[in-house]
XYZ file of C-alpha atoms in Angstrom:
515
model
C -40.079 -45.151 -5.493
C -39.601 -42.801 -2.560
C -40.894 -39.270 -3.193
C -38.651 -36.338 -2.256
C -39.721 -34.300 0.733
C -40.815 -30.676 0.454
C -37.581 -29.553 2.115
C -35.543 -31.519 -0.427
C -37.537 -29.983 -3.279
C -36.947 -26.524 -1.851
C -33.243 -27.263 -1.471
C -32.977 -28.500 -5.067
C -34.866 -25.487 -6.352
C -32.597 -23.218 -4.326
C -29.489 -24.885 -5.715
C -30.794 -24.594 -9.279
C -31.679 -20.969 -8.740
C -28.243 -20.225 -7.282
C -26.542 -21.963 -10.196
C -28.667 -19.989 -12.657
C -27.759 -16.719 -10.929
C -24.053 -17.528 -11.120
C -24.363 -18.394 -14.827
C -26.271 -15.240 -15.758
C -23.141 -13.102 -16.356
C -21.844 -15.723 -18.786
C -25.217 -16.352 -20.519
C -25.992 -12.650 -20.912
C -22.645 -10.778 -20.936
C -24.135 -7.709 -22.646
C -26.362 -7.144 -19.625
C -23.745 -7.730 -16.986
C -20.748 -5.984 -18.572
C -22.001 -2.500 -17.570
C -22.723 -3.815 -14.087
C -19.214 -5.248 -13.935
C -17.816 -1.831 -14.791
C -19.863 -0.145 -12.093
C -19.334 -2.862 -9.462
C -16.180 -4.724 -10.549
C -15.930 -6.780 -7.363
C -19.542 -7.917 -7.260
C -19.864 -10.782 -9.707
C -16.889 -12.914 -8.669
C -17.165 -12.712 -4.898
C -20.485 -14.280 -4.044
C -18.994 -17.643 -3.029
C -17.357 -17.598 0.385
C -13.858 -19.116 -0.013
C -13.019 -22.088 2.175
C -9.747 -22.228 4.155
C -6.992 -23.623 1.934
C -4.676 -24.662 4.759
C -7.109 -26.234 7.209
C -4.499 -28.540 8.743
C -2.208 -25.655 9.687
C -5.167 -23.497 10.678
C -6.445 -26.062 13.160
C -3.060 -26.142 14.926
C -2.674 -22.355 14.776
C -5.996 -21.876 16.544
C -4.683 -23.995 19.440
C -1.285 -22.284 19.636
C 0.154 -20.782 22.817
C 3.095 -18.395 22.980
C 5.515 -18.263 25.902
C 6.190 -15.028 27.782
C 9.769 -15.079 26.498
C 8.586 -15.460 22.916
C 6.178 -12.549 23.258
C 8.810 -10.374 24.946
C 11.220 -10.996 22.048
C 8.521 -10.223 19.500
C 7.620 -6.854 21.005
C 11.170 -5.792 21.839
C 12.114 -2.625 19.908
C 15.029 -2.705 17.505
C 18.456 -2.039 19.011
C 20.362 1.063 17.988
C 21.627 0.780 14.418
C 25.064 1.881 13.171
C 23.309 4.656 11.224
C 20.664 7.063 12.511
C 18.139 9.256 10.770
C 19.232 12.662 9.566
C 18.912 14.896 6.569
C 22.457 16.205 6.439
C 22.946 19.845 5.548
C 26.712 20.275 5.675
C 26.535 22.261 2.427
C 24.513 25.449 2.199
C 21.602 25.196 -0.214
C 20.737 28.432 -1.994
C 18.044 29.407 -4.460
C 19.168 30.663 -7.881
C 18.799 34.381 -8.467
C 16.370 33.725 -11.312
C 14.119 30.734 -11.934
C 14.486 29.122 -15.356
C 10.719 28.608 -15.615
C 7.919 26.453 -14.251
C 7.774 22.666 -13.905
C 4.449 20.843 -13.947
C 4.075 17.139 -13.249
C 0.998 14.940 -13.549
C 1.220 11.973 -11.161
C -0.718 8.746 -11.575
C -0.980 5.762 -9.241
C -2.050 5.620 -5.619
C -0.981 7.627 -2.586
C 2.516 6.176 -2.235
C 3.460 6.100 -5.901
C 2.404 9.749 -6.043
C 4.386 10.469 -2.878
C 7.564 9.216 -4.533
C 6.692 11.235 -7.621
C 6.382 14.406 -5.527
C 9.868 13.833 -4.094
C 11.252 13.376 -7.595
C 9.419 16.453 -8.889
C 11.087 18.613 -6.236
C 14.452 17.103 -7.165
C 14.000 17.678 -10.907
C 13.009 21.280 -10.212
C 16.233 21.673 -8.238
C 18.283 20.125 -11.045
C 16.754 22.567 -13.542
C 16.746 25.633 -11.259
C 13.019 25.824 -11.954
C 9.921 26.712 -9.955
C 7.656 23.786 -9.090
C 3.899 24.104 -9.429
C 2.182 21.987 -6.752
C 1.889 18.565 -8.458
C -1.350 17.513 -10.101
C -2.632 14.128 -8.876
C -4.392 12.134 -11.568
C -7.706 10.411 -10.850
C -6.895 6.760 -10.138
C -8.610 4.589 -12.801
C -9.266 1.787 -10.306
C -10.377 3.730 -7.224
C -11.777 6.820 -8.980
C -10.410 9.124 -6.289
C -10.097 12.800 -7.226
C -8.218 13.925 -4.080
C -5.770 16.763 -4.719
C -2.368 17.493 -3.190
C -3.933 20.010 -0.786
C -6.581 17.461 0.272
C -3.814 15.147 1.496
C -0.746 17.198 2.443
C -0.188 20.377 4.436
C 0.807 22.635 1.547
C 1.957 25.521 3.789
C 4.351 23.206 5.638
C 5.536 21.735 2.325
C 6.392 25.117 0.822
C 7.946 26.464 4.016
C 10.108 23.387 4.629
C 11.586 23.620 1.120
C 11.815 27.404 0.813
C 15.625 27.322 0.933
C 15.842 24.568 -1.689
C 13.415 25.428 -4.498
C 10.658 27.896 -5.321
C 7.146 26.449 -5.190
C 3.845 28.013 -6.263
C 0.383 26.717 -5.458
C -1.249 27.374 -8.807
C -0.465 28.112 -12.428
C 0.612 31.705 -13.011
C -2.006 33.657 -15.003
C 0.223 33.834 -18.073
C 0.190 30.025 -18.307
C -3.510 29.516 -17.557
C -3.772 27.315 -20.666
C -1.288 24.685 -19.417
C -3.824 22.214 -18.037
C -4.411 18.476 -18.049
C -7.178 18.951 -20.625
C -4.922 21.023 -22.889
C -2.333 18.247 -23.079
C -4.948 15.529 -23.592
C -6.305 16.959 -26.848
C -3.189 17.292 -29.032
C 0.600 17.136 -29.214
C 1.949 20.209 -27.409
C 5.435 21.689 -27.582
C 5.526 22.258 -23.813
C 4.732 18.677 -22.874
C 7.585 16.265 -22.112
C 6.175 12.839 -22.924
C 9.384 10.898 -23.499
C 11.133 11.020 -20.124
C 12.625 7.521 -19.729
C 12.158 5.498 -16.574
C 14.962 6.377 -14.135
C 16.261 9.225 -16.284
C 19.565 10.840 -15.317
C 20.034 14.434 -14.189
C 21.789 15.128 -17.513
C 18.748 13.912 -19.445
C 16.627 16.633 -17.826
C 19.275 19.274 -18.432
C 19.572 18.297 -22.101
C 15.880 17.751 -22.883
C 13.810 19.882 -20.525
C 15.978 22.977 -20.075
C 15.545 23.994 -23.741
C 11.755 23.795 -23.346
C 11.917 26.031 -20.276
C 14.118 28.519 -22.096
C 11.771 28.637 -25.100
C 8.371 28.606 -23.415
C 8.925 29.287 -19.715
C 7.030 26.149 -18.696
C 7.411 22.384 -19.152
C 4.789 19.780 -18.282
C 6.146 16.286 -17.664
C 3.690 13.411 -18.049
C 3.995 10.572 -17.395
C 6.324 11.194 -14.482
C 6.190 8.140 -12.194
C 9.655 6.614 -11.629
C 11.229 9.132 -14.001
C 14.359 9.981 -11.983
C 17.310 7.643 -11.469
C 18.434 6.507 -8.018
C 22.102 6.197 -8.965
C 24.745 8.693 -10.089
C 22.829 11.594 -8.612
C 24.506 14.594 -6.954
C 24.609 14.168 -3.191
C 22.611 17.384 -2.827
C 19.743 15.868 -4.845
C 19.716 12.645 -2.825
C 19.566 14.628 0.416
C 16.746 16.730 -0.977
C 14.748 13.606 -1.795
C 15.144 12.501 1.810
C 14.117 15.906 3.099
C 10.947 15.943 1.014
C 9.945 12.397 1.932
C 10.644 12.479 5.652
C 10.187 16.150 6.577
C 8.241 18.138 3.992
C 5.363 15.751 3.278
C 3.106 16.072 6.314
C -0.568 15.127 6.206
C -3.316 17.709 6.654
C -4.506 18.245 10.260
C -7.741 16.253 10.045
C -5.852 13.140 8.847
C -3.359 13.492 11.708
C -6.204 14.043 14.181
C -8.042 10.900 13.045
C -4.790 8.933 12.997
C -3.982 10.012 16.555
C -7.477 8.996 17.667
C -7.091 5.523 16.132
C -3.676 5.034 17.731
C -5.080 6.125 21.090
C -7.982 3.656 20.780
C -5.586 0.840 19.915
C -3.243 1.570 22.808
C -6.093 1.909 25.269
C -8.040 -1.216 24.286
C -11.059 0.692 23.055
C -13.152 -1.131 20.494
C -16.470 -0.915 18.768
C -19.402 -2.921 20.084
C -20.609 -6.240 18.779
C -24.042 -6.647 17.307
C -25.300 -7.802 20.709
C -24.110 -4.543 22.259
C -21.187 -6.005 24.186
C -17.621 -4.885 23.754
C -15.838 -7.648 21.868
C -12.318 -6.494 22.712
C -13.132 -6.344 26.407
C -14.732 -9.807 26.313
C -11.616 -11.426 24.842
C -9.141 -9.703 27.138
C -11.234 -10.456 30.213
C -11.477 -14.108 29.212
C -7.691 -14.351 28.940
C -6.981 -12.295 32.015
C -4.560 -10.345 29.834
C -3.053 -7.129 31.133
C -2.862 -5.066 27.961
C 0.543 -3.684 27.100
C -0.840 -1.004 24.802
C 1.182 -2.359 21.877
C -0.250 -3.149 18.467
C 0.667 -4.490 15.029
C -0.372 -2.899 11.757
C -1.066 -5.388 8.993
C -1.160 -3.887 5.521
C -3.410 -6.386 3.796
C -3.015 -5.540 0.114
C -5.524 -8.093 -1.081
C -7.975 -6.102 -3.157
C -9.329 -7.248 -6.484
C -6.779 -5.100 -8.305
C -3.893 -6.996 -6.667
C -5.544 -10.419 -7.010
C -6.210 -9.924 -10.713
C -2.792 -8.436 -11.467
C -0.967 -11.366 -9.845
C -2.743 -13.988 -12.024
C -2.549 -16.409 -9.066
C -5.152 -18.957 -7.998
C -6.946 -18.055 -4.765
C -9.215 -21.074 -4.425
C -12.325 -19.739 -6.124
C -12.288 -22.285 -8.921
C -12.871 -21.748 -12.633
C -15.474 -19.018 -12.111
C -13.008 -16.904 -10.125
C -10.245 -17.403 -12.703
C -12.571 -16.281 -15.503
C -13.801 -13.289 -13.510
C -10.265 -12.130 -12.669
C -9.110 -12.606 -16.272
C -12.026 -10.496 -17.464
C -11.249 -7.864 -14.844
C -7.628 -7.720 -16.050
C -8.867 -7.014 -19.554
C -11.353 -4.341 -18.445
C -8.949 -2.431 -16.189
C -5.639 -2.747 -18.072
C -6.889 -3.201 -21.655
C -4.446 -5.976 -22.472
C -1.428 -4.333 -20.803
C -1.485 -7.009 -18.052
C -1.655 -10.462 -19.598
C -2.606 -13.824 -18.156
C 0.491 -15.440 -16.665
C 2.407 -18.039 -18.635
C 3.459 -19.678 -15.371
C 1.448 -22.208 -13.374
C 0.134 -21.261 -9.954
C 2.764 -23.513 -8.343
C 5.541 -21.730 -10.239
C 4.214 -18.307 -9.293
C 3.947 -19.238 -5.616
C 7.358 -20.901 -5.403
C 8.863 -17.698 -6.816
C 7.047 -15.576 -4.234
C 4.921 -13.769 -6.803
C 1.515 -14.360 -5.231
C 0.157 -11.980 -2.566
C -0.554 -13.662 0.749
C -4.234 -14.232 1.429
C -5.717 -13.138 4.794
C -5.554 -16.794 5.875
C -1.872 -17.089 4.926
C -0.752 -13.852 6.571
C -2.621 -14.977 9.695
C -0.740 -18.276 9.712
C 2.550 -16.401 9.258
C 1.840 -14.143 12.234
C 0.775 -17.111 14.349
C 3.935 -19.043 13.467
C 6.072 -16.025 14.424
C 4.516 -16.187 17.898
C 1.703 -13.617 17.892
C -1.179 -15.029 19.931
C -4.891 -14.233 19.987
C -4.377 -11.405 22.482
C -2.497 -9.424 19.821
C -4.041 -6.105 18.846
C -4.057 -6.069 15.062
C -4.930 -3.013 12.987
C -5.990 -3.851 9.445
C -4.689 -1.259 6.984
C -6.401 -1.966 3.710
C -8.984 -0.731 1.271
C -11.554 -3.297 0.198
C -10.461 -6.906 0.692
C -11.188 -9.150 -2.265
C -13.818 -11.625 -1.102
C -15.057 -9.359 1.690
C -15.655 -10.479 5.259
C -15.877 -14.127 4.180
C -12.239 -13.963 3.086
C -11.169 -12.187 6.284
C -13.034 -14.515 8.672
C -10.119 -16.986 8.988
C -7.739 -14.167 9.905
C -10.249 -12.840 12.406
C -10.571 -16.274 14.027
C -6.809 -16.241 14.630
C -6.746 -12.627 15.823
C -10.114 -11.709 17.362
C -8.803 -8.299 18.476
C -8.441 -7.179 14.877
C -9.616 -3.631 14.218
C -9.796 -1.172 11.341
C -10.890 2.420 10.731
C -14.566 1.520 10.692
C -14.515 -0.435 13.963
C -12.447 2.144 15.856
C -13.726 5.486 14.575
C -17.238 6.865 14.554
C -19.008 7.795 11.326
C -18.530 11.453 12.275
C -14.770 10.940 12.662
C -14.621 9.243 9.263
C -16.867 11.710 7.446
C -14.055 13.775 5.909
C -12.327 10.756 4.372
C -15.346 8.667 3.357
C -15.071 7.429 -0.217
C -11.620 8.999 -0.676
C -9.152 6.179 -1.224
C -6.070 8.390 -0.967
C -7.233 9.907 2.324
C -8.085 6.464 3.701
C -4.599 5.306 2.696
C -3.075 8.404 4.317
C -4.735 7.536 7.630
C -3.432 3.972 7.350
C 0.047 5.307 6.553
C -0.043 7.513 9.654
C -1.214 4.673 11.935
C 1.403 2.362 10.383
C 4.149 4.814 11.271
C 2.979 4.897 14.904
C 2.629 1.137 15.412
C 5.040 -1.053 17.347
C 5.329 -3.508 14.457
C 4.385 -3.269 10.791
C 3.943 -6.140 8.349
C 2.677 -6.180 4.783
C 1.039 -9.147 3.097
C 2.626 -8.386 -0.268
C 5.192 -6.083 -1.865
C 3.924 -2.875 -3.401
C 4.174 0.903 -3.167
C 2.652 1.127 0.329
C 4.916 -1.651 1.569
C 7.973 0.051 0.051
C 7.100 3.496 1.402
C 6.376 2.308 4.948
C 9.404 -0.011 5.063
C 11.646 2.885 4.016
C 10.100 5.365 6.443
C 10.214 2.931 9.369
C 13.842 2.080 8.525
C 14.582 5.794 8.747
C 12.834 5.900 12.157
C 14.435 2.583 13.301
C 11.102 0.851 13.926
C 10.447 -2.890 13.767
C 9.091 -4.001 10.404
C 8.563 -7.618 9.361
C 9.196 -8.386 5.692
C 7.543 -11.682 4.684
C 9.856 -14.093 2.882
C 7.546 -14.590 -0.075
C 9.385 -17.401 -1.931
C 9.798 -19.373 1.308
C 6.141 -18.944 2.270
C 4.974 -19.817 -1.230
C 6.827 -23.119 -1.065
C 5.604 -23.868 2.465
C 1.966 -23.298 1.556
C 2.311 -25.618 -1.442
C 3.407 -28.436 0.893
C 0.108 -29.846 2.132
C 1.774 -32.514 4.306
C 3.670 -30.006 6.457
C 2.993 -30.211 10.195
C 2.536 -27.132 12.371
C 5.859 -27.578 14.264
C 7.710 -27.883 10.924
C 5.926 -24.855 9.512
C 6.539 -22.806 12.663
C 10.243 -23.667 12.859
C 10.850 -22.861 9.184
C 8.932 -19.589 9.368
C 10.792 -18.392 12.464
C 14.176 -19.315 10.974
C 13.333 -17.687 7.663
C 12.387 -14.349 9.271
C 15.074 -13.813 11.912
C 16.871 -11.283 9.715
C 13.736 -9.762 8.203
C 12.456 -7.676 11.114
C 13.771 -4.208 10.404
C 17.518 -4.711 10.480
C 19.281 -1.966 8.542
C 20.004 -2.754 4.885
C 22.125 -0.479 2.734
C 20.755 0.535 -0.643
C 22.261 -1.336 -3.584
C 22.622 0.013 -7.140
C 19.262 0.661 -8.869
C 17.333 0.209 -5.611
C 14.912 2.915 -4.487
C 16.065 5.513 -1.989
C 12.484 5.585 -0.702
C 12.615 1.891 0.279
C 16.285 1.846 1.296
C 17.099 5.243 2.854
C 20.520 4.159 4.130
C 23.073 5.519 3.633
C 21.764 8.520 1.635
C 19.322 9.773 4.294
C 21.275 8.700 7.375
C 24.368 9.571 9.415
C 26.708 7.628 11.673
C 25.067 6.944 15.017
């Protein structure tokens, strides 16, 4: 019988060792549970995912776009029938006497909190109350303790709204006790805990005004999505627009870093490769491409939070499914359940976020070639660089904050998820084209803001793409033709807000005037 070679023995030992390492979290959960809490993305991301659409990927890597196709892609939007404006045809005046102080405690990420700030200003106006600068809760996923003044220019905020409502930076001394900790320890008469989702203006007048009259202060928590979008006075809708598009301006160091990143992108600057050569310059020289200075921002919302919440299958096998199910339980404590639908059903309904590979194939099918400057707006991508590698192979000029900015430039935002997101928001608003890999608060906020500014924004047709990616026999020409046809009317064309829809995602007609 032939004896195995030393190399084969080493290989077998290595495979056994690797298998044992992967099984450790399941054999000894008591040891690894604390580690999972501290490093929730560590245990399920060791295996590099393989491309799931290799047939399409092979064709996409060989694609070539015509000059006409590229010209159409980069062409700005034509003038729309409505233009941006915050109409002020009625004079807004402050009441002679404030009815008291409004506090709000806002959870969620940067953009959910942004919408909450707009609503807090509006509720204060409805109640003739003074707004205390909103308190931003620590995000349970990202553990970011950034405050309002860390993110937004508070002087500009107060000054821009001085004719609409009164705003104070801090609690008045007489209400020093009205803190987050105070409301966390017991039921308090000054806390409004029962505000319904999308509450009417009358609800606040009937339920919060009495608290203000009795105690002089009312703290509303939770407050996310607690003001209706319909049947609101026109003055309140205009005020929401004013807050969102004029009053909320980032602090100077975020704007400065954002401007630097935009400048680098428009001027072809890039970080160096490991061998010391400039990767961006190598690619453009090889193509003989005369850079246009244009760039696309891709919001790649594909972190572990999103992957777990979706309950979709991302090709990591049984181990990944178990890890994501466990993560759902740890983070949401049973509030987000495992889906009752199959992966095919979820995808065909457009309920699965696009993977980096899939968003790359979408961009390629739309006509973006490998000379496209792509800025990656994201936090931590689930699966790390191994997951992004397919996207990078399609778009080698892909950049992000780390590749474009020095460590000194990034020092003030390091480890601060909300500040990192603010920089991405700023760059997104200054890009030629914006596209998001999945719906969400950042997608909604940017889509609404870019609609207001009349800037090209591609909205992926999620149900269509889900069905296309399930069809493993589809050829590249078929995929390309269907993608192009399915996105002709999804590139920033003006859409009027329908009942119940968010004014922050659909700013027309409330925030706009006839062109």
